[in-house]
C-alpha cells in the first residue's frame, strides 16, 4: 500500500459527495427495478463488507479533502444496516477523531427500513442521522416491486420501521420511485405520504431501467416497468397542483424546491439539473471509487482510494471529462430549449432518445420534463417574486385561492353559449359548464 495522504489536485472541487456502500450491493430485499443488485457480479468471491481499517482511512481522507465547513457522509447500499450498528458507532467515532475545529459533520443513511428497531432508532436520534426511507406509496403500489428474497411483500415491515423512527423523533424523508405500477396514481401516492405517513420531505425518483443483460447504462431499450416521460410529467404536474394550493411551506418535494431555486436565479443543487456533473461519486465496500452511483461499471472506475488518494481520484482528468460530457454532449435541440435553465438535459444515464432532427442524446424523460416545467412556470414566477420581496413563497396559496374564488363567481354568472371564463375559447356549455 502506498501513501494515501489526501492531497488535492488543481481539479479537485472544494466540496464533493461520495455515496458510500459499505456492504456493496448486498441487500435483504430483491426489488425488481433495483439497478445496484447486479453490481455484486463485479466482485466475485468478495465478503462485501468494508473493513474497519478502510472505514477509518476513508473518513480521514474524505474530511481532509473537503474545503468547506460542513461535510455530509452518505451511507447507502444495498442495505447499509446489514453492516450492524457497531460499524456506524465506529464511523461516528472516527468522524469525531478527524473533524477539524469548527467543522460540522452530518450523516445521511438510505434504508428500506425493514430491519430497524429501537436500538437503531435511538442511535440515529442521538447522532442526528437523517434517514431516507424507500416507500413507493400505499400497499397496493409498494408491494408490486419491493419484495424480499422470498418474493414476499414488505409494506408492513417498512411502515413498522417508519413508526419506530417517529417514536424516537428521528428526522426522515421518503424516497418514492415512480414506475409503471404507481405513476398513474399521483394524488393517491402524494396524499398517502403526506397524510398517512406524515412525512414533510419527499423525493420522487423516476425509474428508467435499461433492458439489457449487463445492468450497465448501455442500450436504448427501456423495461416495461419504467415510467414513461409523459407519465412522469403528468404525475409531477398533478402533485404540484395539490401542493401549491395546500402545502407550500409545510411539505417539501425535492424537485419543486429545485425548480424554485432555478426560477429564483440560483443554480440547482441536484446533479441531474446541473449544467455539468462529476461531484457526486460512489465508493464500493473495498475502496473502489466510481464516477457516479449510476455508473458503477468497469470503464467508470477511477481507482482505489487505498492506493491513490481520494482527492486525486475526485480531481482526476478522467472525472473532469465525465462531468463535462454532460454539457458537451447536449444536443442542439436541448441547448435551444426554453426550459434548459432548469433541466440542462437531465441525467446522462437517461439520454437514450434521438431529437426530432436525428441527433442522439435526448433524455428519455424529455417530454415529461418539458410539460412539467411549462406547467409550473407561472406559479414559480409568483413564488420567486415573493422571495425577492422578502415574503414567504407560501403566500401563493392565498393568491391562487383568491383567483379561483373570483373565477368560480364568473362561472356561476356565465350563460351556456358564452365563451368559457377559463379562456379556452370554447363555449361555456362545452367546457367548464359541462
PDB file of N, CA, C and O in Angstrom, residues 211-241:
ATOM      1  N   UNK A 211     -32.970  -2.105 -20.587  1.00  0.00           N
ATOM      2  CA  UNK A 211     -33.306  -3.514 -20.785  1.00  0.00           C
ATOM      3  C   UNK A 211     -32.122  -4.201 -21.459  1.00  0.00           C
ATOM      4  O   UNK A 211     -32.007  -4.230 -22.688  1.00  0.00           O
ATOM      5  N   UNK A 212     -31.202  -4.730 -20.630  1.00  0.00           N
ATOM      6  CA  UNK A 212     -30.039  -5.434 -21.162  1.00  0.00           C
ATOM      7  C   UNK A 212     -29.606  -6.506 -20.176  1.00  0.00           C
ATOM      8  O   UNK A 212     -30.175  -6.634 -19.090  1.00  0.00           O
ATOM      9  N   UNK A 213     -28.593  -7.252 -20.527  1.00  0.00           N
ATOM     10  CA  UNK A 213     -28.129  -8.355 -19.691  1.00  0.00           C
ATOM     11  C   UNK A 213     -27.035  -7.940 -18.716  1.00  0.00           C
ATOM     12  O   UNK A 213     -26.708  -8.685 -17.791  1.00  0.00           O
ATOM     13  N   UNK A 214     -26.441  -6.760 -18.907  1.00  0.00           N
ATOM     14  CA  UNK A 214     -25.277  -6.369 -18.108  1.00  0.00           C
ATOM     15  C   UNK A 214     -25.626  -5.588 -16.852  1.00  0.00           C
ATOM     16  O   UNK A 214     -24.862  -5.577 -15.895  1.00  0.00           O
ATOM     17  N   UNK A 215     -26.768  -4.893 -16.853  1.00  0.00           N
ATOM     18  CA  UNK A 215     -27.082  -3.991 -15.749  1.00  0.00           C
ATOM     19  C   UNK A 215     -26.358  -2.663 -15.847  1.00  0.00           C
ATOM     20  O   UNK A 215     -26.457  -1.826 -14.942  1.00  0.00           O
ATOM     21  N   UNK A 216     -25.624  -2.437 -16.951  1.00  0.00           N
ATOM     22  CA  UNK A 216     -24.893  -1.192 -17.152  1.00  0.00           C
ATOM     23  C   UNK A 216     -25.761  -0.200 -17.924  1.00  0.00           C
ATOM     24  O   UNK A 216     -26.818  -0.550 -18.451  1.00  0.00           O
ATOM     25  N   UNK A 217     -25.295   1.045 -18.019  1.00  0.00           N
ATOM     26  CA  UNK A 217     -26.036   2.084 -18.745  1.00  0.00           C
ATOM     27  C   UNK A 217     -25.684   1.994 -20.221  1.00  0.00           C
ATOM     28  O   UNK A 217     -24.926   2.796 -20.757  1.00  0.00           O
ATOM     29  N   UNK A 218     -26.244   0.994 -20.869  1.00  0.00           N
ATOM     30  CA  UNK A 218     -25.976   0.788 -22.290  1.00  0.00           C
ATOM     31  C   UNK A 218     -27.218   0.218 -22.957  1.00  0.00           C
ATOM     32  O   UNK A 218     -28.041  -0.447 -22.320  1.00  0.00           O
ATOM     33  N   UNK A 219     -27.353   0.521 -24.241  1.00  0.00           N
ATOM     34  CA  UNK A 219     -28.536   0.108 -24.979  1.00  0.00           C
ATOM     35  C   UNK A 219     -29.638   1.136 -24.878  1.00  0.00           C
ATOM     36  O   UNK A 219     -29.693   1.931 -23.937  1.00  0.00           O
ATOM     37  N   UNK A 220     -30.536   1.131 -25.842  1.00  0.00           N
ATOM     38  CA  UNK A 220     -31.600   2.133 -25.902  1.00  0.00           C
ATOM     39  C   UNK A 220     -32.962   1.585 -25.500  1.00  0.00           C
ATOM     40  O   UNK A 220     -33.940   2.326 -25.489  1.00  0.00           O
ATOM     41  N   UNK A 221     -33.047   0.305 -25.191  1.00  0.00           N
ATOM     42  CA  UNK A 221     -34.342  -0.276 -24.829  1.00  0.00           C
ATOM     43  C   UNK A 221     -34.591  -0.099 -23.333  1.00  0.00           C
ATOM     44  O   UNK A 221     -33.699  -0.281 -22.506  1.00  0.00           O
ATOM     45  N   UNK A 222     -35.826   0.252 -23.001  1.00  0.00           N
ATOM     46  CA  UNK A 222     -36.230   0.519 -21.628  1.00  0.00           C
ATOM     47  C   UNK A 222     -37.257  -0.530 -21.205  1.00  0.00           C
ATOM     48  O   UNK A 222     -38.136  -0.895 -21.979  1.00  0.00           O
ATOM     49  N   UNK A 223     -37.155  -1.009 -19.964  1.00  0.00           N
ATOM     50  CA  UNK A 223     -38.060  -2.051 -19.497  1.00  0.00           C
ATOM     51  C   UNK A 223     -39.493  -1.533 -19.364  1.00  0.00           C
ATOM     52  O   UNK A 223     -39.715  -0.346 -19.100  1.00  0.00           O
ATOM     53  N   UNK A 224     -40.486  -2.417 -19.508  1.00  0.00           N
ATOM     54  CA  UNK A 224     -41.895  -2.001 -19.392  1.00  0.00           C
ATOM     55  C   UNK A 224     -42.257  -1.460 -18.013  1.00  0.00           C
ATOM     56  O   UNK A 224     -43.239  -0.721 -17.892  1.00  0.00           O
ATOM     57  N   UNK A 225     -41.520  -1.838 -16.965  1.00  0.00           N
ATOM     58  CA  UNK A 225     -41.887  -1.325 -15.637  1.00  0.00           C
ATOM     59  C   UNK A 225     -41.367   0.089 -15.391  1.00  0.00           C
ATOM     60  O   UNK A 225     -41.654   0.688 -14.353  1.00  0.00           O
ATOM     61  N   UNK A 226     -40.610   0.624 -16.331  1.00  0.00           N
ATOM     62  CA  UNK A 226     -40.152   2.007 -16.210  1.00  0.00           C
ATOM     63  C   UNK A 226     -41.317   2.969 -16.400  1.00  0.00           C
ATOM     64  O   UNK A 226     -42.306   2.662 -17.071  1.00  0.00           O
ATOM     65  N   UNK A 227     -41.181   4.161 -15.823  1.00  0.00           N
ATOM     66  CA  UNK A 227     -42.160   5.213 -16.049  1.00  0.00           C
ATOM     67  C   UNK A 227     -41.897   5.819 -17.426  1.00  0.00           C
ATOM     68  O   UNK A 227     -40.751   5.857 -17.889  1.00  0.00           O
ATOM     69  N   UNK A 228     -42.925   6.263 -18.121  1.00  0.00           N
ATOM     70  CA  UNK A 228     -42.713   6.972 -19.385  1.00  0.00           C
ATOM     71  C   UNK A 228     -42.520   8.461 -19.105  1.00  0.00           C
ATOM     72  O   UNK A 228     -42.886   8.955 -18.032  1.00  0.00           O
ATOM     73  N   UNK A 229     -41.957   9.176 -20.067  1.00  0.00           N
ATOM     74  CA  UNK A 229     -41.785  10.609 -19.887  1.00  0.00           C
ATOM     75  C   UNK A 229     -43.105  11.305 -19.659  1.00  0.00           C
ATOM     76  O   UNK A 229     -43.229  12.177 -18.792  1.00  0.00           O
ATOM     77  N   UNK A 230     -44.123  10.921 -20.439  1.00  0.00           N
ATOM     78  CA  UNK A 230     -45.427  11.558 -20.308  1.00  0.00           C
ATOM     79  C   UNK A 230     -46.041  11.285 -18.937  1.00  0.00           C
ATOM     80  O   UNK A 230     -46.622  12.176 -18.307  1.00  0.00           O
ATOM     81  N   UNK A 231     -45.913  10.054 -18.456  1.00  0.00           N
ATOM     82  CA  UNK A 231     -46.430   9.721 -17.124  1.00  0.00           C
ATOM     83  C   UNK A 231     -45.726  10.535 -16.044  1.00  0.00           C
ATOM     84  O   UNK A 231     -46.367  11.032 -15.108  1.00  0.00           O
ATOM     85  N   UNK A 232     -44.418  10.673 -16.181  1.00  0.00           N
ATOM     86  CA  UNK A 232     -43.639  11.402 -15.188  1.00  0.00           C
ATOM     87  C   UNK A 232     -44.076  12.859 -15.117  1.00  0.00           C
ATOM     88  O   UNK A 232     -44.318  13.411 -14.034  1.00  0.00           O
ATOM     89  N   UNK A 233     -44.213  13.496 -16.274  1.00  0.00           N
ATOM     90  CA  UNK A 233     -44.633  14.891 -16.294  1.00  0.00           C
ATOM     91  C   UNK A 233     -46.023  15.081 -15.739  1.00  0.00           C
ATOM     92  O   UNK A 233     -46.284  16.029 -14.992  1.00  0.00           O
ATOM     93  N   UNK A 234     -46.938  14.184 -16.096  1.00  0.00           N
ATOM     94  CA  UNK A 234     -48.314  14.293 -15.599  1.00  0.00           C
ATOM     95  C   UNK A 234     -48.366  14.054 -14.095  1.00  0.00           C
ATOM     96  O   UNK A 234     -49.095  14.750 -13.371  1.00  0.00           O
ATOM     97  N   UNK A 235     -47.622  13.061 -13.598  1.00  0.00           N
ATOM     98  CA  UNK A 235     -47.587  12.786 -12.165  1.00  0.00           C
ATOM     99  C   UNK A 235     -47.133  14.023 -11.402  1.00  0.00           C
ATOM    100  O   UNK A 235     -47.786  14.460 -10.442  1.00  0.00           O
ATOM    101  N   UNK A 236     -46.017  14.606 -11.810  1.00  0.00           N
ATOM    102  CA  UNK A 236     -45.482  15.776 -11.108  1.00  0.00           C
ATOM    103  C   UNK A 236     -46.438  16.954 -11.193  1.00  0.00           C
ATOM    104  O   UNK A 236     -46.613  17.699 -10.220  1.00  0.00           O
ATOM    105  N   UNK A 237     -47.078  17.143 -12.352  1.00  0.00           N
ATOM    106  CA  UNK A 237     -47.985  18.280 -12.519  1.00  0.00           C
ATOM    107  C   UNK A 237     -49.200  18.164 -11.607  1.00  0.00           C
ATOM    108  O   UNK A 237     -49.620  19.146 -10.983  1.00  0.00           O
ATOM    109  N   UNK A 238     -49.767  16.973 -11.503  1.00  0.00           N
ATOM    110  CA  UNK A 238     -50.941  16.778 -10.646  1.00  0.00           C
ATOM    111  C   UNK A 238     -50.563  16.973  -9.177  1.00  0.00           C
ATOM    112  O   UNK A 238     -51.299  17.632  -8.416  1.00  0.00           O
ATOM    113  N   UNK A 239     -49.428  16.406  -8.771  1.00  0.00           N
ATOM    114  CA  UNK A 239     -48.989  16.577  -7.390  1.00  0.00           C
ATOM    115  C   UNK A 239     -48.689  18.049  -7.108  1.00  0.00           C
ATOM    116  O   UNK A 239     -49.049  18.582  -6.044  1.00  0.00           O
ATOM    117  N   UNK A 240     -48.052  18.726  -8.057  1.00  0.00           N
ATOM    118  CA  UNK A 240     -47.745  20.142  -7.865  1.00  0.00           C
ATOM    119  C   UNK A 240     -49.017  20.957  -7.658  1.00  0.00           C
ATOM    120  O   UNK A 240     -49.054  21.848  -6.785  1.00  0.00           O
ATOM    121  N   UNK A 241     -50.057  20.692  -8.438  1.00  0.00           N
ATOM    122  CA  UNK A 241     -51.299  21.451  -8.307  1.00  0.00           C
ATOM    123  C   UNK A 241     -51.907  21.281  -6.913  1.00  0.00           C
ATOM    124  O   UNK A 241     -52.508  22.218  -6.373  1.00  0.00           O
TER     125      UNK A 241
END
